[in-house]
mmCIF file with all atom_site columns, C-alpha atoms and ligand atoms in Angstrom:
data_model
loop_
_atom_site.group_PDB
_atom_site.id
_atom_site.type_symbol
_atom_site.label_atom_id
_atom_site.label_alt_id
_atom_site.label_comp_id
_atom_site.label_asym_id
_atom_site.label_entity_id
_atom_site.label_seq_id
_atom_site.pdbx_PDB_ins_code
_atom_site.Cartn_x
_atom_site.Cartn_y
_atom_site.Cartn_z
_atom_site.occupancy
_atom_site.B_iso_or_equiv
_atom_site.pdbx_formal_charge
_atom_site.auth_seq_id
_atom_site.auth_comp_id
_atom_site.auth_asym_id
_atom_site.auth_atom_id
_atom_site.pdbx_PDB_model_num
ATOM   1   C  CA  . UNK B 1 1   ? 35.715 25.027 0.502   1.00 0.00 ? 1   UNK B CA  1
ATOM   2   C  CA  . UNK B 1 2   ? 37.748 26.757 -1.969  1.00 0.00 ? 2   UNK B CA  1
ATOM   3   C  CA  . UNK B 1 3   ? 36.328 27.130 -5.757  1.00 0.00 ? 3   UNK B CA  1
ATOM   4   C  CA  . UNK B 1 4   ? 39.123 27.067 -8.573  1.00 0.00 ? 4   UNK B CA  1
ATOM   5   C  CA  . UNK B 1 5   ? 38.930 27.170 -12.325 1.00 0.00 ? 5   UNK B CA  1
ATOM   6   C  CA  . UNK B 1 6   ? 41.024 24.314 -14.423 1.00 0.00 ? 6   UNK B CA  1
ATOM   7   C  CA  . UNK B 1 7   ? 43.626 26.361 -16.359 1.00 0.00 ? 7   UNK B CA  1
ATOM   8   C  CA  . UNK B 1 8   ? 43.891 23.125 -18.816 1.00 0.00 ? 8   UNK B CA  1
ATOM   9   C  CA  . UNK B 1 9   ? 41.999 19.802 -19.387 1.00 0.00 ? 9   UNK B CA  1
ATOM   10  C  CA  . UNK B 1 10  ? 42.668 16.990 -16.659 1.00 0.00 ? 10  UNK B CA  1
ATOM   11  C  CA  . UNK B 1 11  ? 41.494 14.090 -14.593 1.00 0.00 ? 11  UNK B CA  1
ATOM   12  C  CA  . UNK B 1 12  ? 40.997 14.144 -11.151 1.00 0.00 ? 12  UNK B CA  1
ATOM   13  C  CA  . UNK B 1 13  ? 40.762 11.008 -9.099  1.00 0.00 ? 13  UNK B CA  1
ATOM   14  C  CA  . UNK B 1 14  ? 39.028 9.084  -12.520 1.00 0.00 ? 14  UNK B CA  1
ATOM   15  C  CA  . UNK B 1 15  ? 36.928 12.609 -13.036 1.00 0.00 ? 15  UNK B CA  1
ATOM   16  C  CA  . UNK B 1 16  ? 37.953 13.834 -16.539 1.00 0.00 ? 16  UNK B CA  1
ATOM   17  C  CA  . UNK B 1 17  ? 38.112 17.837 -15.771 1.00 0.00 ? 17  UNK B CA  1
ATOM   18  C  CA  . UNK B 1 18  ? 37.420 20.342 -18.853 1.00 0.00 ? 18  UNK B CA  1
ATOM   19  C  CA  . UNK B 1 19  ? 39.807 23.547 -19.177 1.00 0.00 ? 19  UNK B CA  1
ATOM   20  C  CA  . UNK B 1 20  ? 36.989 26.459 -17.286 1.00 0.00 ? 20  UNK B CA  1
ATOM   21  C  CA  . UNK B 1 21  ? 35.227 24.317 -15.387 1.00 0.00 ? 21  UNK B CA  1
ATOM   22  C  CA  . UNK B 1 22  ? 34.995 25.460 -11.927 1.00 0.00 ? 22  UNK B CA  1
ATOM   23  C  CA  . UNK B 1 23  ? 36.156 22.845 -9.378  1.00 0.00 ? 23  UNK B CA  1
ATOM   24  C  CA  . UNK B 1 24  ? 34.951 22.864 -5.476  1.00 0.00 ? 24  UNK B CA  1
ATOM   25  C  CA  . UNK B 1 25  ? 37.854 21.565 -3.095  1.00 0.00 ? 25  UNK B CA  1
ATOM   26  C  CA  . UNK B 1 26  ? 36.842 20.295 0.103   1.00 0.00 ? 26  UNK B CA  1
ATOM   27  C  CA  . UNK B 1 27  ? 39.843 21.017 2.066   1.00 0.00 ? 27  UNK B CA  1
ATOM   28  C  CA  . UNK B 1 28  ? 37.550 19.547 5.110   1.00 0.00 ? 28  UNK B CA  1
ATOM   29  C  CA  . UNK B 1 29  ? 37.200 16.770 3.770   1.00 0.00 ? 29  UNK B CA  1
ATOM   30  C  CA  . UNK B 1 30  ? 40.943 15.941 2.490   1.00 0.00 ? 30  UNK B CA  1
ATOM   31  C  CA  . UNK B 1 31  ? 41.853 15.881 5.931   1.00 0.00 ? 31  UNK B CA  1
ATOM   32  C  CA  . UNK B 1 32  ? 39.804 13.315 6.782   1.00 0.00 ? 32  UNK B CA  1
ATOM   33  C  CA  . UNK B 1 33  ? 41.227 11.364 3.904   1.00 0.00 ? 33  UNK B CA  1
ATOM   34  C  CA  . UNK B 1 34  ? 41.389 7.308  5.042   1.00 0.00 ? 34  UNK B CA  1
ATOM   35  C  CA  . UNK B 1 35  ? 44.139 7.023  1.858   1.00 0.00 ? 35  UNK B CA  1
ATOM   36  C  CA  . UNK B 1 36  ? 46.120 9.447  3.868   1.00 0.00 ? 36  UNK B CA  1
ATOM   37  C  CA  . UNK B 1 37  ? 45.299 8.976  7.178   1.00 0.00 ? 37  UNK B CA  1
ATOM   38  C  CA  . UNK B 1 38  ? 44.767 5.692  9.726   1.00 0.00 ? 38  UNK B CA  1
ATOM   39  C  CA  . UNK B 1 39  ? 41.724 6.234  11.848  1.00 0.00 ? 39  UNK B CA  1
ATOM   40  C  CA  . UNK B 1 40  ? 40.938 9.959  10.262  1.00 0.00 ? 40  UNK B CA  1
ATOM   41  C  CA  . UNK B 1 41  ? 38.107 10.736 11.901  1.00 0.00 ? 41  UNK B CA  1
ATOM   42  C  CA  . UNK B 1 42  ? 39.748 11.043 15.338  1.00 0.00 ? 42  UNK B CA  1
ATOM   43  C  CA  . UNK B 1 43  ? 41.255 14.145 15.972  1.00 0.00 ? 43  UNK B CA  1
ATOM   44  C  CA  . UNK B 1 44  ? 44.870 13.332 17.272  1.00 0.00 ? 44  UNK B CA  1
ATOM   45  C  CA  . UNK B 1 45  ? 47.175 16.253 16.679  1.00 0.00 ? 45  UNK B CA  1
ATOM   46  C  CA  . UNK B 1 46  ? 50.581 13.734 18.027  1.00 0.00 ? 46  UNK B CA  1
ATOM   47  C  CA  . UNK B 1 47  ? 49.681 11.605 14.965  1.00 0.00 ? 47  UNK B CA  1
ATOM   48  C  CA  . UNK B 1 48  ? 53.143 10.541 13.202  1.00 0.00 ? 48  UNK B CA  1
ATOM   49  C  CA  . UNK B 1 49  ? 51.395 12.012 9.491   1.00 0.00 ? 49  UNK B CA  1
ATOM   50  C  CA  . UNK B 1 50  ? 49.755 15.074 11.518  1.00 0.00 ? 50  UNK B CA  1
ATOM   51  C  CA  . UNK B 1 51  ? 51.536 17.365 9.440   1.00 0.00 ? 51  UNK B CA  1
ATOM   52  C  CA  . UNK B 1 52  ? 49.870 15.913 5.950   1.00 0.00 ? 52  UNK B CA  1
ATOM   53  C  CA  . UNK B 1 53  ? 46.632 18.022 6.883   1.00 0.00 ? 53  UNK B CA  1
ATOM   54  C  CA  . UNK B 1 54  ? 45.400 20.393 4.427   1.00 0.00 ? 54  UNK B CA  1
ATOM   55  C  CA  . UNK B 1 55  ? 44.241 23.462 6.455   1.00 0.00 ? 55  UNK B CA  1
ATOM   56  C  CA  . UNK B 1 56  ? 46.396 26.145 5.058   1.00 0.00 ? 56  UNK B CA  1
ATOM   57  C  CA  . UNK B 1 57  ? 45.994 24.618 1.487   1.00 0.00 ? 57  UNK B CA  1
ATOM   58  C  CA  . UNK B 1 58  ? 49.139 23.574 -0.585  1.00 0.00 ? 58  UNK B CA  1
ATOM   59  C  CA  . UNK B 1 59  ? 51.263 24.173 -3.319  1.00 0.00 ? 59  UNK B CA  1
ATOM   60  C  CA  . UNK B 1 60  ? 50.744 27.899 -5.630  1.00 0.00 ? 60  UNK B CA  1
ATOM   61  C  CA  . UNK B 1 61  ? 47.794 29.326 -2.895  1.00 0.00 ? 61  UNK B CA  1
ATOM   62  C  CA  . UNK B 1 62  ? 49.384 27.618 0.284   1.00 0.00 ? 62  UNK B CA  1
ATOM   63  C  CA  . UNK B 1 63  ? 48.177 30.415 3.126   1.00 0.00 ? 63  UNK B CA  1
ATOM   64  C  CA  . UNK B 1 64  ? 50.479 33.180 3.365   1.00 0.00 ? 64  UNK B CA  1
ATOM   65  C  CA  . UNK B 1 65  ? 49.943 33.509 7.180   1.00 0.00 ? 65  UNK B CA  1
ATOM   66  C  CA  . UNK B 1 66  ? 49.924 30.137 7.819   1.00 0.00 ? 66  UNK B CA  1
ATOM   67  C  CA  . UNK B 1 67  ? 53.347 31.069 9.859   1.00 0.00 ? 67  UNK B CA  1
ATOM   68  C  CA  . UNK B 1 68  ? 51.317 33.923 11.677  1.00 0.00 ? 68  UNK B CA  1
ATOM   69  C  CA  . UNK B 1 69  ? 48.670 31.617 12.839  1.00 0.00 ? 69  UNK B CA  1
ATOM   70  C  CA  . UNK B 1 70  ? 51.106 28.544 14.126  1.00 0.00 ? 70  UNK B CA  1
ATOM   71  C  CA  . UNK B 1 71  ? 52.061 31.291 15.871  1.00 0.00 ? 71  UNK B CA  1
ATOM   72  C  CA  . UNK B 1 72  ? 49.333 33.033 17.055  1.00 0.00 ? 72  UNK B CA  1
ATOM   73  C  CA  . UNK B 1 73  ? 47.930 29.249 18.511  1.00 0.00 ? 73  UNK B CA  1
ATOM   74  C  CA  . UNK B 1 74  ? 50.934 28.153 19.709  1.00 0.00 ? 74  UNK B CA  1
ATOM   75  C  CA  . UNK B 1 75  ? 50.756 31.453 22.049  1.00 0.00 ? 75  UNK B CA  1
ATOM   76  C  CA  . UNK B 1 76  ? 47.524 31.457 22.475  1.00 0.00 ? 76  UNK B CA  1
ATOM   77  C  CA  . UNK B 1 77  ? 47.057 28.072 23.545  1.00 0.00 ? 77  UNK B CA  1
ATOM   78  C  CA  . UNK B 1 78  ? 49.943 27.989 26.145  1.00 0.00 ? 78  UNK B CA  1
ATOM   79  C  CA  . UNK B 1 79  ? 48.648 30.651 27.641  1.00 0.00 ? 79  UNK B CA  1
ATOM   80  C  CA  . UNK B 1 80  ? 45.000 29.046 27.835  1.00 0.00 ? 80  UNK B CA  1
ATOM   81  C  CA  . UNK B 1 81  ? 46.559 25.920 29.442  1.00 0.00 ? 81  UNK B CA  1
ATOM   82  C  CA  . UNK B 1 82  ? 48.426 27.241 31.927  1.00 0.00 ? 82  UNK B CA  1
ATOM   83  C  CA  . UNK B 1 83  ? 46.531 29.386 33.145  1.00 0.00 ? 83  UNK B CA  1
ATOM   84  C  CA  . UNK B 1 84  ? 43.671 26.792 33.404  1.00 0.00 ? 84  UNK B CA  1
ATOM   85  C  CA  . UNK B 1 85  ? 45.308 23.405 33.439  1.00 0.00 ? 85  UNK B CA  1
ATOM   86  C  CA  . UNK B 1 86  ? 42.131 21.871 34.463  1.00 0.00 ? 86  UNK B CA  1
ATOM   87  C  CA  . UNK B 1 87  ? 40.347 23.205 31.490  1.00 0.00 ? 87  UNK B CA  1
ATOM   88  C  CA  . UNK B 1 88  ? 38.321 20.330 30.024  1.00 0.00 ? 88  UNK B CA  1
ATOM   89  C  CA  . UNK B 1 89  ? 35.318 19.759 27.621  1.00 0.00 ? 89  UNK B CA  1
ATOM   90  C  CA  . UNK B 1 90  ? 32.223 20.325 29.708  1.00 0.00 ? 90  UNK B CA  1
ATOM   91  C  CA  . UNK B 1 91  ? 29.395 19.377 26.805  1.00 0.00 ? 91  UNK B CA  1
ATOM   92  C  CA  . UNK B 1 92  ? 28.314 19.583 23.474  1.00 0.00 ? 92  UNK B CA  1
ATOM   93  C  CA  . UNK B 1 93  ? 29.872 22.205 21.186  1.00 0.00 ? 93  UNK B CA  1
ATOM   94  C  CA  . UNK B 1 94  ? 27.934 24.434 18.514  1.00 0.00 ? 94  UNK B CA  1
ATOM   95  C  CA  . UNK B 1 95  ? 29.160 23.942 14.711  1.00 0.00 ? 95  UNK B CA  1
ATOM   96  C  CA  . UNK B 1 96  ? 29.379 26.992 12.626  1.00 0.00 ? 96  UNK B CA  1
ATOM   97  C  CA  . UNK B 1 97  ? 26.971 26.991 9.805   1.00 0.00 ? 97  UNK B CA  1
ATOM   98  C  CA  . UNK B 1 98  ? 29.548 27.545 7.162   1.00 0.00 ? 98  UNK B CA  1
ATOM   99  C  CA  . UNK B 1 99  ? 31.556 25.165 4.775   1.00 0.00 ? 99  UNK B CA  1
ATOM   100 C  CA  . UNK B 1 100 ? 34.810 27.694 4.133   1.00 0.00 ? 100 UNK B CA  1
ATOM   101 C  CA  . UNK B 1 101 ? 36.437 27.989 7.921   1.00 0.00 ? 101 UNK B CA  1
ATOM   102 C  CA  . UNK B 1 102 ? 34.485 24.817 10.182  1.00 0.00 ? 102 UNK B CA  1
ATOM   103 C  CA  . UNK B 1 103 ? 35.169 24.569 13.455  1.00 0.00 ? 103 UNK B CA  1
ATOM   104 C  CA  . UNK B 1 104 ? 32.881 25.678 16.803  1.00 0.00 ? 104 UNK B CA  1
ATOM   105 C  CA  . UNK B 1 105 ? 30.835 28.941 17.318  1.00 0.00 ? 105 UNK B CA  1
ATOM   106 C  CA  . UNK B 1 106 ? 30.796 27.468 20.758  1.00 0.00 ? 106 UNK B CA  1
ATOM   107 C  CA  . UNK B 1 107 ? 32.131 24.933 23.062  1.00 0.00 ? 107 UNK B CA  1
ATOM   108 C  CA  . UNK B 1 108 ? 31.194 24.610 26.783  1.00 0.00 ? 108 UNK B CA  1
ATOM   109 C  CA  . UNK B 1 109 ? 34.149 23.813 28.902  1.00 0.00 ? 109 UNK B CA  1
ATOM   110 C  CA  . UNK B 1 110 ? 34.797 23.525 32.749  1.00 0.00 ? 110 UNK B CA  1
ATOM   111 C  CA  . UNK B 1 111 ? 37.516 25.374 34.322  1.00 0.00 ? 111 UNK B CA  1
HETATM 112 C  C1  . HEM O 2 .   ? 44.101 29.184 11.313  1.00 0.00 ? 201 HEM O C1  1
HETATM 113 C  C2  . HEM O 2 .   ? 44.166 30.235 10.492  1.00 0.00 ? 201 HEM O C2  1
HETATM 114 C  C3  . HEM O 2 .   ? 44.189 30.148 8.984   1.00 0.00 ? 201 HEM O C3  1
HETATM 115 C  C4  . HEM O 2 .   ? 43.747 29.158 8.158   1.00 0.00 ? 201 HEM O C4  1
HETATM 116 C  C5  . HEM O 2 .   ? 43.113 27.816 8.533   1.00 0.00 ? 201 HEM O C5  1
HETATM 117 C  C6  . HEM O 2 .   ? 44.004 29.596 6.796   1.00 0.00 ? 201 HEM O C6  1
HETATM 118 C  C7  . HEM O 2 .   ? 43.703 28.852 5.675   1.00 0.00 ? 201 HEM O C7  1
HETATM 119 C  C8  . HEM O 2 .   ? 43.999 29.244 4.383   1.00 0.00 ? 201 HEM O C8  1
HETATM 120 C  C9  . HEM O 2 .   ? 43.731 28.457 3.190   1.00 0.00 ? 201 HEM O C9  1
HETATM 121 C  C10 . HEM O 2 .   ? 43.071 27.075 3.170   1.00 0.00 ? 201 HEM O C10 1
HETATM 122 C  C11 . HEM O 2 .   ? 44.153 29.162 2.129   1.00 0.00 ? 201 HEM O C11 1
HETATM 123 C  C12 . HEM O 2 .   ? 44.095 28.748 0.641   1.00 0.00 ? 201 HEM O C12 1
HETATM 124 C  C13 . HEM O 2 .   ? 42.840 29.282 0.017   1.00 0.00 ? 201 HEM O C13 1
HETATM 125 C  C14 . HEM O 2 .   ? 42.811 28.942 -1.457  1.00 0.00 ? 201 HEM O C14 1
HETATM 126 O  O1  . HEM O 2 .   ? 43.439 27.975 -1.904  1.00 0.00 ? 201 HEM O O1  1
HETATM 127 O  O2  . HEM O 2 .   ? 42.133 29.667 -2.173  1.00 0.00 ? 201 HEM O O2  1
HETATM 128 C  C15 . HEM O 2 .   ? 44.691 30.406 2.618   1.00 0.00 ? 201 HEM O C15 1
HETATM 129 C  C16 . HEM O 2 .   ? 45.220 31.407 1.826   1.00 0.00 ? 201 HEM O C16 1
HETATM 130 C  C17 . HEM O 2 .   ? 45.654 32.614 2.292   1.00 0.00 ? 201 HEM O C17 1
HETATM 131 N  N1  . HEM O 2 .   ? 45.772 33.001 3.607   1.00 0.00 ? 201 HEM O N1  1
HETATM 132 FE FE1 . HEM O 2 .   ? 45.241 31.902 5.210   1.00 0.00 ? 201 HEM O FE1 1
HETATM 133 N  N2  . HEM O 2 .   ? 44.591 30.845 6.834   1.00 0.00 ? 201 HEM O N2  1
HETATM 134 C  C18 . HEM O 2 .   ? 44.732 31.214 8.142   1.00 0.00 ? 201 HEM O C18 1
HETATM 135 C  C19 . HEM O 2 .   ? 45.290 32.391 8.618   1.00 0.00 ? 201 HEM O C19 1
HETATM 136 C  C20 . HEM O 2 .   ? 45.780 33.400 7.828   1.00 0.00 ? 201 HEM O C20 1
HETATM 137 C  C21 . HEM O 2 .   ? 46.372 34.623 8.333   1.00 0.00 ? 201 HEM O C21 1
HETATM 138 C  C22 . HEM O 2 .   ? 46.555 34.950 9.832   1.00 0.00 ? 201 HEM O C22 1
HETATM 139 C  C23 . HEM O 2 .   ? 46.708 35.381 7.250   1.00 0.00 ? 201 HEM O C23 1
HETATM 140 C  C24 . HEM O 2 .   ? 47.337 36.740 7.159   1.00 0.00 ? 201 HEM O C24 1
HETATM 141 C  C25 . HEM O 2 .   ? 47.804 37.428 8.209   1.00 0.00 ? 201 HEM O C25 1
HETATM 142 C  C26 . HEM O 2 .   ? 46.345 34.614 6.067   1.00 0.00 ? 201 HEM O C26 1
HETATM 143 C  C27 . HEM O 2 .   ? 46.532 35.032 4.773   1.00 0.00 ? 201 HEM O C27 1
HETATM 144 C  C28 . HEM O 2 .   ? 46.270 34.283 3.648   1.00 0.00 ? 201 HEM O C28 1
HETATM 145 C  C29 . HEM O 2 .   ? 46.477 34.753 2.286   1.00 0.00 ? 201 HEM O C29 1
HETATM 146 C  C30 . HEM O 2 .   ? 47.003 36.128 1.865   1.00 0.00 ? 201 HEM O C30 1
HETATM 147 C  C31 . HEM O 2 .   ? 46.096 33.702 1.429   1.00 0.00 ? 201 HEM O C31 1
HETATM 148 C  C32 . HEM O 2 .   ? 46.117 33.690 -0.106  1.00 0.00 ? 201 HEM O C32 1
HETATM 149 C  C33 . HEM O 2 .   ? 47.365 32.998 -0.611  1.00 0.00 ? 201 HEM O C33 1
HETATM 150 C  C34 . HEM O 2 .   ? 47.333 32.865 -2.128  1.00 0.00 ? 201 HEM O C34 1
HETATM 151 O  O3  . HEM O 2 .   ? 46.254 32.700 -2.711  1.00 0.00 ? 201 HEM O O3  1
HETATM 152 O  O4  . HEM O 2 .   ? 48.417 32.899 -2.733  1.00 0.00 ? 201 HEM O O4  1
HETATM 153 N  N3  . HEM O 2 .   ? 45.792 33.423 6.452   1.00 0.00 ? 201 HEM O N3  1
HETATM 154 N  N4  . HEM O 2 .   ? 44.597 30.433 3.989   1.00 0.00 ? 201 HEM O N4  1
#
């Protein structure tokens, strides 16, 4: 979740939006998006609109190491595989608490 103040009146999606009010975006959330996506709560990274997602933000505040940590997963994730290519989900995974970075605090998985 990302908090940002409107720099002038708007609307958003039929909301009218005063200039200073503090608006919460769900980034989360507007990946999940069924205007945007078909089927969006399944997580399917060979989707043909994959690259719509949200996660590094967009536009003035996109993430400056978004590059960096393509990178970093891409490498990191290669490795993972082939050095266990049996490596599979082995039970329920842990959510972190917070709203800001989601993902696991832990995942069980058979090697
Ligand atoms: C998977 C990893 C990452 C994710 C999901 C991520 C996500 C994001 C998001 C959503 C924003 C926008 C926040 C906002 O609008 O206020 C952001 C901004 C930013 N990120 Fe990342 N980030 C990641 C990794 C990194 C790394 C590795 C670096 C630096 C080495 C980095 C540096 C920054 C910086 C400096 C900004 C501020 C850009 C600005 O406000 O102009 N991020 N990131």
């Amino acid at each position: 979740m990302t908090v940002r103040e409107a720099y002038a009146a708007t609307s958003v999606a039929g909301v009218d939006v005063a200039k200073g009010t503090a608006v919460a975006v769900v980034l989360g959330g507007a990946n999940r998006d069924p205007a945007v996506f078909v089927d969006p709560d399944t997580y399917d990274i060979t989707r043909p609109d994959a690259d719509q997602h949200l996660s590094f933000s967009a536009g003035t505040h996109f993430c400056l190491g978004a590059s960096l940590a393509r990178l970093e997963a891409r490498i990191g994730l290669r490795l993972l595989f082939e050095r266990h290519p049996s490596l599979r989900v082995a039970g329920q995974g842990v959510r972190r608490s917070t709203r800001v970075l989601r993902g696991y605090a832990s995942l069980p998985v058979a090697l």
